[in-house]
PDB file of C-alpha atoms in Angstrom:
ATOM      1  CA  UNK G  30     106.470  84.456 119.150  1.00  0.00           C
ATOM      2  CA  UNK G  31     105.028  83.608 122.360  1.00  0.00           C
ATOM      3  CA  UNK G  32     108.523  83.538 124.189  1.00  0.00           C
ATOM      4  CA  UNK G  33     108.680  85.149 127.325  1.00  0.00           C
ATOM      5  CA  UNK G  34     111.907  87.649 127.447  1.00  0.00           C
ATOM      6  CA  UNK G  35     111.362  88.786 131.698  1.00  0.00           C
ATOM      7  CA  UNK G  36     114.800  90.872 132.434  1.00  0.00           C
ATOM      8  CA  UNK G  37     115.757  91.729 128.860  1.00  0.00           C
ATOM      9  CA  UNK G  38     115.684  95.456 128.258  1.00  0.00           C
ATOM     10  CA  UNK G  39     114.682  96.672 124.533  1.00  0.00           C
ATOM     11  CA  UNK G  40     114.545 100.133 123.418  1.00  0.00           C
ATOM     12  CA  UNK G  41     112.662 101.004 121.014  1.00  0.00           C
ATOM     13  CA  UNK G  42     112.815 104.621 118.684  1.00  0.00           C
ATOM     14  CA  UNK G  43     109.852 106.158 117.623  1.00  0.00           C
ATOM     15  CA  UNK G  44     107.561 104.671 119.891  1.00  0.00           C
ATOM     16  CA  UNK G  45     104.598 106.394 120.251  1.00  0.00           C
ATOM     17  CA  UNK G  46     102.574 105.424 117.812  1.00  0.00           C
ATOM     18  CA  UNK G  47     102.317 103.404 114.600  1.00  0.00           C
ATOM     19  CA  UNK G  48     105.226 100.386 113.908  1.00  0.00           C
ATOM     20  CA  UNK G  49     107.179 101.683 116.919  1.00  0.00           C
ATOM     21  CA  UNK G  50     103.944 101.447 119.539  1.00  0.00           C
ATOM     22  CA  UNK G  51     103.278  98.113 118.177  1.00  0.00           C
ATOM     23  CA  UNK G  52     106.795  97.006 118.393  1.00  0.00           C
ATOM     24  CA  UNK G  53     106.864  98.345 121.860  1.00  0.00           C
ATOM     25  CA  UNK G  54     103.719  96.574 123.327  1.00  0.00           C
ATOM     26  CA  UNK G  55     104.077  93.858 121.866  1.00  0.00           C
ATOM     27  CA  UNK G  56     107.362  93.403 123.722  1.00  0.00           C
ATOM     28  CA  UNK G  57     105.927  94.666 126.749  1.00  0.00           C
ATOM     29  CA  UNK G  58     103.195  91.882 126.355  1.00  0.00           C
ATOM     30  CA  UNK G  59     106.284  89.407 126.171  1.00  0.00           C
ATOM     31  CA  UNK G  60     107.480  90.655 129.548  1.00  0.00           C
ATOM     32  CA  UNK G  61     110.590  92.249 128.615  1.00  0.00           C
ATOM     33  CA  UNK G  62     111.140  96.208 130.063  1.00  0.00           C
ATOM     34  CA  UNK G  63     110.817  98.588 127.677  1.00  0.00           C
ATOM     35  CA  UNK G  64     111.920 101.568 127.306  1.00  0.00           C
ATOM     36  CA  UNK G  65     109.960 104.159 124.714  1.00  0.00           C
ATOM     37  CA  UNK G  66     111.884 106.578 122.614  1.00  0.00           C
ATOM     38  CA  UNK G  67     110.031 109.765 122.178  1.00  0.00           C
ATOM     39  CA  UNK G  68     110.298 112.964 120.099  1.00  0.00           C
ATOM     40  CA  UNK G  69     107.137 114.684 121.749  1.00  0.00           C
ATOM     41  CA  UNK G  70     106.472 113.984 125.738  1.00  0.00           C
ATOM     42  CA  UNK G  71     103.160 114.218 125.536  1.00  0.00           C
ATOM     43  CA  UNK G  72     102.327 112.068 123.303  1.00  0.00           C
ATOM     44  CA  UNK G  73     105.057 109.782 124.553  1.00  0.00           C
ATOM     45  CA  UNK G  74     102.894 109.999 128.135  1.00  0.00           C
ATOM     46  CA  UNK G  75     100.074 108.938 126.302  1.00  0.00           C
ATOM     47  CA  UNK G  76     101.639 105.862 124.476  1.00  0.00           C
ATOM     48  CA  UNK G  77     103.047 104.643 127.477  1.00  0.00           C
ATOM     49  CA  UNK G  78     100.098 104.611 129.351  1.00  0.00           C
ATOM     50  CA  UNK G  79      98.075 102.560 126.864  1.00  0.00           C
ATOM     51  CA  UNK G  80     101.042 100.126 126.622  1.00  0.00           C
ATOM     52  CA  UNK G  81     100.872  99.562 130.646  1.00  0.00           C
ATOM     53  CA  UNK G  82      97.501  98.883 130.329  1.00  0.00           C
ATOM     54  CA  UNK G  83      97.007  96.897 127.465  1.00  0.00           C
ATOM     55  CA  UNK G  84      99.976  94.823 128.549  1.00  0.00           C
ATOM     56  CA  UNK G  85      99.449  95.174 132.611  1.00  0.00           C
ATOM     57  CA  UNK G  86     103.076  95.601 132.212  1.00  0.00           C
ATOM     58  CA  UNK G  87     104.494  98.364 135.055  1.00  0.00           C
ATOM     59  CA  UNK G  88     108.105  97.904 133.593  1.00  0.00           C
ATOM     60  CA  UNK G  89     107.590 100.262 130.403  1.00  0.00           C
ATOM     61  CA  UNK G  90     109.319 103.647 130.618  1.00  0.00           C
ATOM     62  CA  UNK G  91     109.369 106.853 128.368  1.00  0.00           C
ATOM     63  CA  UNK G  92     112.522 108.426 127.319  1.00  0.00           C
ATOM     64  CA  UNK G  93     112.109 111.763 125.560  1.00  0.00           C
ATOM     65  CA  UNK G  94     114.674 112.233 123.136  1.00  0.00           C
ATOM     66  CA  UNK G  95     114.172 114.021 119.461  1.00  0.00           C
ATOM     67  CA  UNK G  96     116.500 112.018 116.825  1.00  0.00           C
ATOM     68  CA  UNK G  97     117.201 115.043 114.717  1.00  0.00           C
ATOM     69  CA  UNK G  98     119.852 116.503 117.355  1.00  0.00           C
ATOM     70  CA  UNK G  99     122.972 114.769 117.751  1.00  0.00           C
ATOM     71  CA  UNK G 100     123.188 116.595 121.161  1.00  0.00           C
ATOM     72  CA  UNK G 101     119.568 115.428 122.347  1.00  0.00           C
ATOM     73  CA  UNK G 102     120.846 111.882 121.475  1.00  0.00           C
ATOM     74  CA  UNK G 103     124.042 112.114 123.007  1.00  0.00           C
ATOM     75  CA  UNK G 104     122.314 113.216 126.155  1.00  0.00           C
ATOM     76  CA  UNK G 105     120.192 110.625 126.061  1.00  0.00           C
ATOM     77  CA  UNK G 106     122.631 107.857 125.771  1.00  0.00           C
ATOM     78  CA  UNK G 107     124.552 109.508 128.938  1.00  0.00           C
ATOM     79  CA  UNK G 108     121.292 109.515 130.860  1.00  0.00           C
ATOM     80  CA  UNK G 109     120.648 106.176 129.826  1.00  0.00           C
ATOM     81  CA  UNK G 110     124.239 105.119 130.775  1.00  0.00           C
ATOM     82  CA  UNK G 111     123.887 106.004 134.065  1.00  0.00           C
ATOM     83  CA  UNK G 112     121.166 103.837 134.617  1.00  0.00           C
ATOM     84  CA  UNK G 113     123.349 101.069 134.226  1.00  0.00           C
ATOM     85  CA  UNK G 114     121.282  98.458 132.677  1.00  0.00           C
ATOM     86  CA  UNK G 115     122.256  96.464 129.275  1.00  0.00           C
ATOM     87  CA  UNK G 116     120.529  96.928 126.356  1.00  0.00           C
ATOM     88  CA  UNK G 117     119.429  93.157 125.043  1.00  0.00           C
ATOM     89  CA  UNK G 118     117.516  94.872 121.690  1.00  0.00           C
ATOM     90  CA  UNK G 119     117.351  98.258 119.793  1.00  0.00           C
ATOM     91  CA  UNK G 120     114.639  99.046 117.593  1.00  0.00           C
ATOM     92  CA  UNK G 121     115.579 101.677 115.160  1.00  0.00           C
ATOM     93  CA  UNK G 122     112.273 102.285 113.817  1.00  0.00           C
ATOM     94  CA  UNK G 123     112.169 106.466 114.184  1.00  0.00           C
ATOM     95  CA  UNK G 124     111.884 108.184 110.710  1.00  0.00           C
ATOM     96  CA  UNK G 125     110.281 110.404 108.271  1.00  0.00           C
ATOM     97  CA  UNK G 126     109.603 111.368 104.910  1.00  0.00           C
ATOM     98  CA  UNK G 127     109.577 115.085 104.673  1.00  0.00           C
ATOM     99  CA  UNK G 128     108.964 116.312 100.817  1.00  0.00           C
ATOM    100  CA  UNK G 129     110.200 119.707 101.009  1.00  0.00           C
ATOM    101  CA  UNK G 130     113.663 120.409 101.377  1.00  0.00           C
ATOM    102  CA  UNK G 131     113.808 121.293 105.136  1.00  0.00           C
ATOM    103  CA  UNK G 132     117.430 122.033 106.950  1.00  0.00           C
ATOM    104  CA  UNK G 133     118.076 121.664 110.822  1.00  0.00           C
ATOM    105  CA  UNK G 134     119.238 123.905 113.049  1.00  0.00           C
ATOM    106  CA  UNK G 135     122.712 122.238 112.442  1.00  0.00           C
ATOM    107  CA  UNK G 136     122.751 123.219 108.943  1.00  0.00           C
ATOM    108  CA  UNK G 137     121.353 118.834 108.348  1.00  0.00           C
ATOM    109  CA  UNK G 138     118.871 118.003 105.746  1.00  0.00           C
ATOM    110  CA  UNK G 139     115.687 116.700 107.569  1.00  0.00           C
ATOM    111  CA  UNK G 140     115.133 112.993 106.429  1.00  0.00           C
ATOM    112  CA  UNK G 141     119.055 112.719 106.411  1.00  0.00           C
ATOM    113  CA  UNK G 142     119.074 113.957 109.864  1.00  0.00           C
ATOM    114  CA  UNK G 143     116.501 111.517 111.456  1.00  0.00           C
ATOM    115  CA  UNK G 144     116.676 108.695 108.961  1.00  0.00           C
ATOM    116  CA  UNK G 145     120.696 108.477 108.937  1.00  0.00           C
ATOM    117  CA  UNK G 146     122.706 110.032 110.999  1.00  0.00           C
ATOM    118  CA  UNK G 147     119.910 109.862 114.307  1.00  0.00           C
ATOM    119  CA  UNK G 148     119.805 105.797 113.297  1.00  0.00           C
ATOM    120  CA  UNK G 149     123.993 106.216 112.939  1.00  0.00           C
ATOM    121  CA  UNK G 150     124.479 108.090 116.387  1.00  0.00           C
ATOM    122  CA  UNK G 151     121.577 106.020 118.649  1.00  0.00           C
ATOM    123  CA  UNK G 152     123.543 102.946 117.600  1.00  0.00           C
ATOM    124  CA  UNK G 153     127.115 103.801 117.574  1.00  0.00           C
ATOM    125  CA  UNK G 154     126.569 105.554 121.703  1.00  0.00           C
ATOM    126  CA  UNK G 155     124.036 102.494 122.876  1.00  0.00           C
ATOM    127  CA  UNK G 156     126.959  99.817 121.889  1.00  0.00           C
ATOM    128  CA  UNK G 157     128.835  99.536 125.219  1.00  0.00           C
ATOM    129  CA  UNK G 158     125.288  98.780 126.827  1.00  0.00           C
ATOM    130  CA  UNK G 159     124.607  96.173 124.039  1.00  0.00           C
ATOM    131  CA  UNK G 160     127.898  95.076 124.418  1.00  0.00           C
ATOM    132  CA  UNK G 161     126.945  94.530 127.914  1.00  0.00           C
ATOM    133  CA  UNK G 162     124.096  92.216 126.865  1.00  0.00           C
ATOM    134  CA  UNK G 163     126.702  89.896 124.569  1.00  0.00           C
ATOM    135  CA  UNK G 164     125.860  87.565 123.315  1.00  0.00           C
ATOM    136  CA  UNK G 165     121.979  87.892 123.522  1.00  0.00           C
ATOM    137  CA  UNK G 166     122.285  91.774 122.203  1.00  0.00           C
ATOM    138  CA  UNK G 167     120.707  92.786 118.583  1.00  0.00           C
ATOM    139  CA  UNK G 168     120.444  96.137 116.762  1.00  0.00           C
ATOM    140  CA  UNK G 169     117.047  95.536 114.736  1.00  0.00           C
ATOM    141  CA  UNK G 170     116.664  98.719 111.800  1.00  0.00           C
ATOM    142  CA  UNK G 171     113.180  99.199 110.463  1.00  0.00           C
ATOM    143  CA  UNK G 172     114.036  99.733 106.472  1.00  0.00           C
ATOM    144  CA  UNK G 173     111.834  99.751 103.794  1.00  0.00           C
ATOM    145  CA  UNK G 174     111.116  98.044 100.282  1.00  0.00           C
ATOM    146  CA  UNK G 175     111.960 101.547  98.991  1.00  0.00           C
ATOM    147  CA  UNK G 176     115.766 101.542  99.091  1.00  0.00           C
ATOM    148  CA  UNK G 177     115.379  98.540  96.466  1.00  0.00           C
ATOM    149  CA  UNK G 178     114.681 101.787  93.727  1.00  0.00           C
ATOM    150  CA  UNK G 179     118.008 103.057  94.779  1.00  0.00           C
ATOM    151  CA  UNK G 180     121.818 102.690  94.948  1.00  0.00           C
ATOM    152  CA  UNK G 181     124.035 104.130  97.794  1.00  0.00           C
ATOM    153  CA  UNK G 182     125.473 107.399  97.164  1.00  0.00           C
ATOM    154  CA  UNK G 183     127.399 109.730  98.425  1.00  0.00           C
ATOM    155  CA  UNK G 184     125.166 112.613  98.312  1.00  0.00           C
ATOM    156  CA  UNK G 185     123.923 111.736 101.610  1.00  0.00           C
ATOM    157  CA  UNK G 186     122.169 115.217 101.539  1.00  0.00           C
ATOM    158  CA  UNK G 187     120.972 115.263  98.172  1.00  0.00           C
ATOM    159  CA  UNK G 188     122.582 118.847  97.668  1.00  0.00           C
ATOM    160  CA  UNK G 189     122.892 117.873  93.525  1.00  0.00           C
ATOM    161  CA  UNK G 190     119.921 118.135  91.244  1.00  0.00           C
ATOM    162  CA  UNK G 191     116.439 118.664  92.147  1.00  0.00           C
ATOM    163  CA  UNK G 192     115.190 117.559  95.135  1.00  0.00           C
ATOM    164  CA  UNK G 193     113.089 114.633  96.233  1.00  0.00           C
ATOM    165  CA  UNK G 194     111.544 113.799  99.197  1.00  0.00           C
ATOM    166  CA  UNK G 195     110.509 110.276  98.297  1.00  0.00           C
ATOM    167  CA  UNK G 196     113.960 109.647  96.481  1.00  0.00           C
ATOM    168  CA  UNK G 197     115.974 110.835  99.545  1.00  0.00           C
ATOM    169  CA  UNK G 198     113.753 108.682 101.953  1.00  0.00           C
ATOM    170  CA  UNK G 199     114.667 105.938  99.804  1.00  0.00           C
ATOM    171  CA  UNK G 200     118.498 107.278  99.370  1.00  0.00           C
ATOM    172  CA  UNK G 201     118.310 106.703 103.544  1.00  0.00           C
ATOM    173  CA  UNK G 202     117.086 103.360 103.421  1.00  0.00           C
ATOM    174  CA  UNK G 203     119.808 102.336 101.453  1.00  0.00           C
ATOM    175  CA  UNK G 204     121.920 103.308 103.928  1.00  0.00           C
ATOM    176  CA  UNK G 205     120.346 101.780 106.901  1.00  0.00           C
ATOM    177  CA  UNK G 206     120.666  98.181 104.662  1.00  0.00           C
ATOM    178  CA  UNK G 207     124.379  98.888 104.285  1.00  0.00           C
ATOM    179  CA  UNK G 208     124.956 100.504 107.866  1.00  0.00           C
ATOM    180  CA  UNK G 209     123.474  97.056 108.868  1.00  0.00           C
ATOM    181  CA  UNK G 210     125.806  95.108 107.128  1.00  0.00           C
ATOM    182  CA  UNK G 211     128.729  97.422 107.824  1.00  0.00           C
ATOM    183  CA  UNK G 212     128.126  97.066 111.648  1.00  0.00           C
ATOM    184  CA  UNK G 213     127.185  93.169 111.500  1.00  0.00           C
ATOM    185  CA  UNK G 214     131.383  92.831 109.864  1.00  0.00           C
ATOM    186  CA  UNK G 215     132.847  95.502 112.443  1.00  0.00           C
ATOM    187  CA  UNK G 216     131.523  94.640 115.582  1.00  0.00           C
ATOM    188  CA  UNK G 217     131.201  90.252 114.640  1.00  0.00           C
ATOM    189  CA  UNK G 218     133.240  89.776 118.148  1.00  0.00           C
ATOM    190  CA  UNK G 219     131.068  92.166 119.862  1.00  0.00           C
ATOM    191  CA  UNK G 220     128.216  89.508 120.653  1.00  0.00           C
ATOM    192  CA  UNK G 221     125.954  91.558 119.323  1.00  0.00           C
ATOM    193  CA  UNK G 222     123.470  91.026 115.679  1.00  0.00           C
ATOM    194  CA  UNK G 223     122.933  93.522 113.082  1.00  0.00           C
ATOM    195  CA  UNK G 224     119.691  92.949 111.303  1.00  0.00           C
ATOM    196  CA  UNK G 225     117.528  95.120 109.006  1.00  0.00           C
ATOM    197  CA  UNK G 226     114.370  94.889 108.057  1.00  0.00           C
ATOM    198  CA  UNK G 227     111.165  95.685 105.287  1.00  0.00           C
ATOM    199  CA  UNK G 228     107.840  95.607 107.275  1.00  0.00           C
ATOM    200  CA  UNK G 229     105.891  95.821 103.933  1.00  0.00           C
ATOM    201  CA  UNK G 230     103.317  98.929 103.200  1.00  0.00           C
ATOM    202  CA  UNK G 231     101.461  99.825 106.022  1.00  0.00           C
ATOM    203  CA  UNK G 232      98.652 101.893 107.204  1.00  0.00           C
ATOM    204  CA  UNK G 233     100.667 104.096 109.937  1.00  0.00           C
ATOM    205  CA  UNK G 234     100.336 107.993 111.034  1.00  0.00           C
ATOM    206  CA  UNK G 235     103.828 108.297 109.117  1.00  0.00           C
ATOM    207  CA  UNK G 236     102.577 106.853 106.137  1.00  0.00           C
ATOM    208  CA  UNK G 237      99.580 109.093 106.493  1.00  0.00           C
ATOM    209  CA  UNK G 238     101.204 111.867 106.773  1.00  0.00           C
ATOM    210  CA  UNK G 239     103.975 111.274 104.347  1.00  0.00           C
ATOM    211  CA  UNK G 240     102.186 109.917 101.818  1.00  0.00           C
ATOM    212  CA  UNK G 241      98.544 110.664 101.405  1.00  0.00           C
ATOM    213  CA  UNK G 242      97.129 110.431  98.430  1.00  0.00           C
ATOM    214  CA  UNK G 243      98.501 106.614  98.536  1.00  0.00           C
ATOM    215  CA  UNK G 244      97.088 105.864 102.135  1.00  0.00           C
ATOM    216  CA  UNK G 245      94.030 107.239 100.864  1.00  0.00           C
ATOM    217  CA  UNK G 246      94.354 105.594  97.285  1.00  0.00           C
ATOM    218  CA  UNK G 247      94.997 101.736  99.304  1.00  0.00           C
ATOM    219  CA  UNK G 248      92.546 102.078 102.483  1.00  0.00           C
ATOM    220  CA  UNK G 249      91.498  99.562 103.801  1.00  0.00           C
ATOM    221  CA  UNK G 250      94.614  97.205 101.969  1.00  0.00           C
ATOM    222  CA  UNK G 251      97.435  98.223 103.445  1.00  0.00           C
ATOM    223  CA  UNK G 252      98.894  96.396 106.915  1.00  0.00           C
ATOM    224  CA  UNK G 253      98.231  96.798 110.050  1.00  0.00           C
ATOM    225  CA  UNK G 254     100.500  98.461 112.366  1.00  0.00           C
ATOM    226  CA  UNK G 255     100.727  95.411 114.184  1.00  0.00           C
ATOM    227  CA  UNK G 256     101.438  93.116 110.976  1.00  0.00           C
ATOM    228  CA  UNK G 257     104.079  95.448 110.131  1.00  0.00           C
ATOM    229  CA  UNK G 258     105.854  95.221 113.384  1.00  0.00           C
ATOM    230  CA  UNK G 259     105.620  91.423 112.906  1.00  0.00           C
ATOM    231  CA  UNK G 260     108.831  90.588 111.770  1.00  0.00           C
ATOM    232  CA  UNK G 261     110.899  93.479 113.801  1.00  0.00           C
ATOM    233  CA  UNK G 262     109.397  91.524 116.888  1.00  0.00           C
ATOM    234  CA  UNK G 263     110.037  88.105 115.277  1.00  0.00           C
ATOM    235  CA  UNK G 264     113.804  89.286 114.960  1.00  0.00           C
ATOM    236  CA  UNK G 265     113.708  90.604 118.344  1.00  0.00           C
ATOM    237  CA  UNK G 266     112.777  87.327 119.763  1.00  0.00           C
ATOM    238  CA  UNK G 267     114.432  84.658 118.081  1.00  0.00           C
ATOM    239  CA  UNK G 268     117.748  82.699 119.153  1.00  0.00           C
ATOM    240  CA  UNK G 269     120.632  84.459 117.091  1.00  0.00           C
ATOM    241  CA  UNK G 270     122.184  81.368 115.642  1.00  0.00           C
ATOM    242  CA  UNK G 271     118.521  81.052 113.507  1.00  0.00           C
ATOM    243  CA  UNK G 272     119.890  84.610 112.140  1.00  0.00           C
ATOM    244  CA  UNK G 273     122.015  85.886 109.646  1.00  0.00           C
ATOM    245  CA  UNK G 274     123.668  89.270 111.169  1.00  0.00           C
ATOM    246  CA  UNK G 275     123.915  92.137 108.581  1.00  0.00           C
ATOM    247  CA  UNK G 276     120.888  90.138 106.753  1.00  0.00           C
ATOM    248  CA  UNK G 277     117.742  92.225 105.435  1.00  0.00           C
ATOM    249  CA  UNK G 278     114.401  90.351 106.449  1.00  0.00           C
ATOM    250  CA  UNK G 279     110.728  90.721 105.210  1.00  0.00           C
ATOM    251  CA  UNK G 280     108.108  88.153 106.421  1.00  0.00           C
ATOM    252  CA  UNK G 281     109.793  86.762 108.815  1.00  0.00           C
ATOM    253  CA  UNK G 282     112.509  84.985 106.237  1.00  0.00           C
ATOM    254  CA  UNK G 283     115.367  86.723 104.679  1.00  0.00           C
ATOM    255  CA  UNK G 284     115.525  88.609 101.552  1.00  0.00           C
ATOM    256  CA  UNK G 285     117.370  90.024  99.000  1.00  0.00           C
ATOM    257  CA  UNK G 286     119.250  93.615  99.216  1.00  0.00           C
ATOM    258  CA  UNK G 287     119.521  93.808  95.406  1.00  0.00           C
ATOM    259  CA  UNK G 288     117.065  93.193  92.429  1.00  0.00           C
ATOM    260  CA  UNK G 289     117.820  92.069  89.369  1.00  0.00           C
ATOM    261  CA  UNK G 290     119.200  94.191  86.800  1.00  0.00           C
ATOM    262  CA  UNK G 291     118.809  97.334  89.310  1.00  0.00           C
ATOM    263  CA  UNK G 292     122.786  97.911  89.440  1.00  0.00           C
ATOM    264  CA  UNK G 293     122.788  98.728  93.110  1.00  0.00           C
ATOM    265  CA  UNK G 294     124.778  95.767  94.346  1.00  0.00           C
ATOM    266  CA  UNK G 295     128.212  97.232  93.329  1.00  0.00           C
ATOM    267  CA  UNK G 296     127.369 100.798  95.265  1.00  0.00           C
ATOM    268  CA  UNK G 297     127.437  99.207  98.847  1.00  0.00           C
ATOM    269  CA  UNK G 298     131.304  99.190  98.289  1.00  0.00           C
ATOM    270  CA  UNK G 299     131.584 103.050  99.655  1.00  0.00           C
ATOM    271  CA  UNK G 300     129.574 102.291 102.833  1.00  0.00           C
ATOM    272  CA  UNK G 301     133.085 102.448 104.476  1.00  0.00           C
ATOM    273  CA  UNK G 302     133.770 106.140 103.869  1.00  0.00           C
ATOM    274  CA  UNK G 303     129.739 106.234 104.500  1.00  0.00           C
ATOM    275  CA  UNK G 304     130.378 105.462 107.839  1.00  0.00           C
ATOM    276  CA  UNK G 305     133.571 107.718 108.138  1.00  0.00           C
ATOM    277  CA  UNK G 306     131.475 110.620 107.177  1.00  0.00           C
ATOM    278  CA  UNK G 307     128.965 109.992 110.034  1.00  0.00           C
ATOM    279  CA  UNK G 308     130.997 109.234 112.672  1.00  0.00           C
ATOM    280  CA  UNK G 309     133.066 112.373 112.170  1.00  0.00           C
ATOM    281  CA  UNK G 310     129.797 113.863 112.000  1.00  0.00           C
ATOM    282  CA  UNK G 311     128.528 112.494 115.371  1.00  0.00           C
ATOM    283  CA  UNK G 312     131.633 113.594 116.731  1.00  0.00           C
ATOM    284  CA  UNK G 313     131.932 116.753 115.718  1.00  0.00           C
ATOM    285  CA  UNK G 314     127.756 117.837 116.756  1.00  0.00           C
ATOM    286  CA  UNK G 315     127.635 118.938 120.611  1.00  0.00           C
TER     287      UNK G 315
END
């Protein structure tokens, strides 16, 4: 963990505060340029500025960019194009857990929208700048120990029975564990690792928001911020052959996608018309 990474780019999602800030400055503190991913500019401003001088890190930049429009990410991935840098690590940590039902503009259920198909379309557009950055280039997803409740499905919007916030958040998960595996089999030539991740319960503004009466019920024993960001920095900085690619990691070790008994194993097997769905999805959004 204390490996210097000077001249490696890493973007990070959902940077401003909580998992992603720590994620971010810690990386900053390693010397690499980062380069914040930001929903709200002001608070983004105000992220970035602590990060510079906690760290005394000048190379740490703030992208403003909100993950629930396809056409605010596709933008962003054109600006960020033109820059003309590689991308040697993406942190897809961005996400929410919105109870009601909420739809987008775009006719997109809310936690779908961020959680899915934002993680689906940042990754798919940023791959010919981690492709770039072969073979030192990884795609690190910030899951959670919730999908473990869940199988895939193909109600990626939950439009059948009653809605749940909590289930769908953990529906999305799911998804991000198989995405991971998908991409770490598709793009094996690329140079580049797939890696997800479970950075345990932790005491963050999301989870605060999202979940109060838990944050409330567990002060004081959840993580840190910075203890859940361990092991997405961990993965961020170790060599690749140490890795498995498409492997889901908690604690710094890898662990299993599938409990016993919890008949989810067999789902993963429609993550390829998963993926189709997306894509056409991505493609279709201006």
């Amino acid at each position: 963990m204390e490996i210097r990474i000077e001249g490696k780019n890493c973007v990070v999602t959902g940077a401003n505060s909580g998992i992603g800030f720590a994620t971010a400055e810690a990386l900053a503190s390693c010397g690499a340029t980062v380069y914040m991913v930001c929903r709200n500019k002001e608070k983004g401003e105000t992220a970035l500025s602590k990060i510079q001088s906690s760290t005394g890190n000048p190379n740490v930049h703030l992208e403003v960019c909100d993950l629930l429009s396809i056409s605010e990410i596709k933008s962003f991935a054109s600006r960020f194009s033109s820059k003309d840098v590689p991308v040697h690590v993406l942190v897809n940590n961005a996400g929410l857990m919105e109870h009601k039902r909420i739809t987008t503009s775009k006719g997109f259920e809310l936690n779908f929208a961020v959680n899915v198909l934002g993680t689906y379309a940042t990754t798919e557009l940023m791959l010919p700048l981690l492709e770039i950055a072969s073979p030192d280039a990884r795609v690190v997803t910030v899951s959670s120990g919730g999908m473990y409740t869940t199988p895939l499905t193909s109600d990626l919007q939950f439009s059948d029975g009653k809605f749940s916030g909590a289930e769908q958040y953990a529906r999305n998960k799911r998804v991000q564990v198989a995405l991971t595996e998908k991409w770490a089999e598709m793009y094996k030539n690329k140079g580049i690792g797939f890696y997800s991740m479970h950075p345990g319960w932790a005491e963050t503004p999301g989870v605060a928001k999202s979940l109060p009466d838990f944050n409330k019920w567990l002060s004081g024993k959840l993580r840190t911020s910075e203890e859940g960001a361990d092991t997405v920095i961990w993965l961020a900085l170790q060599p690749k052959e140490k890795l498995v690619s498409g492997g889901f990691y908690f604690d710094r070790a890898e662990a299993p996608k599938h409990l016993k008994f919890a008949a989810t194993r067999q789902s993963h097997a429609i993550i390829d018309s998963i993926a189709d769905t997306l894509r056409s999805l991505v493609v279709s959004k201006k």
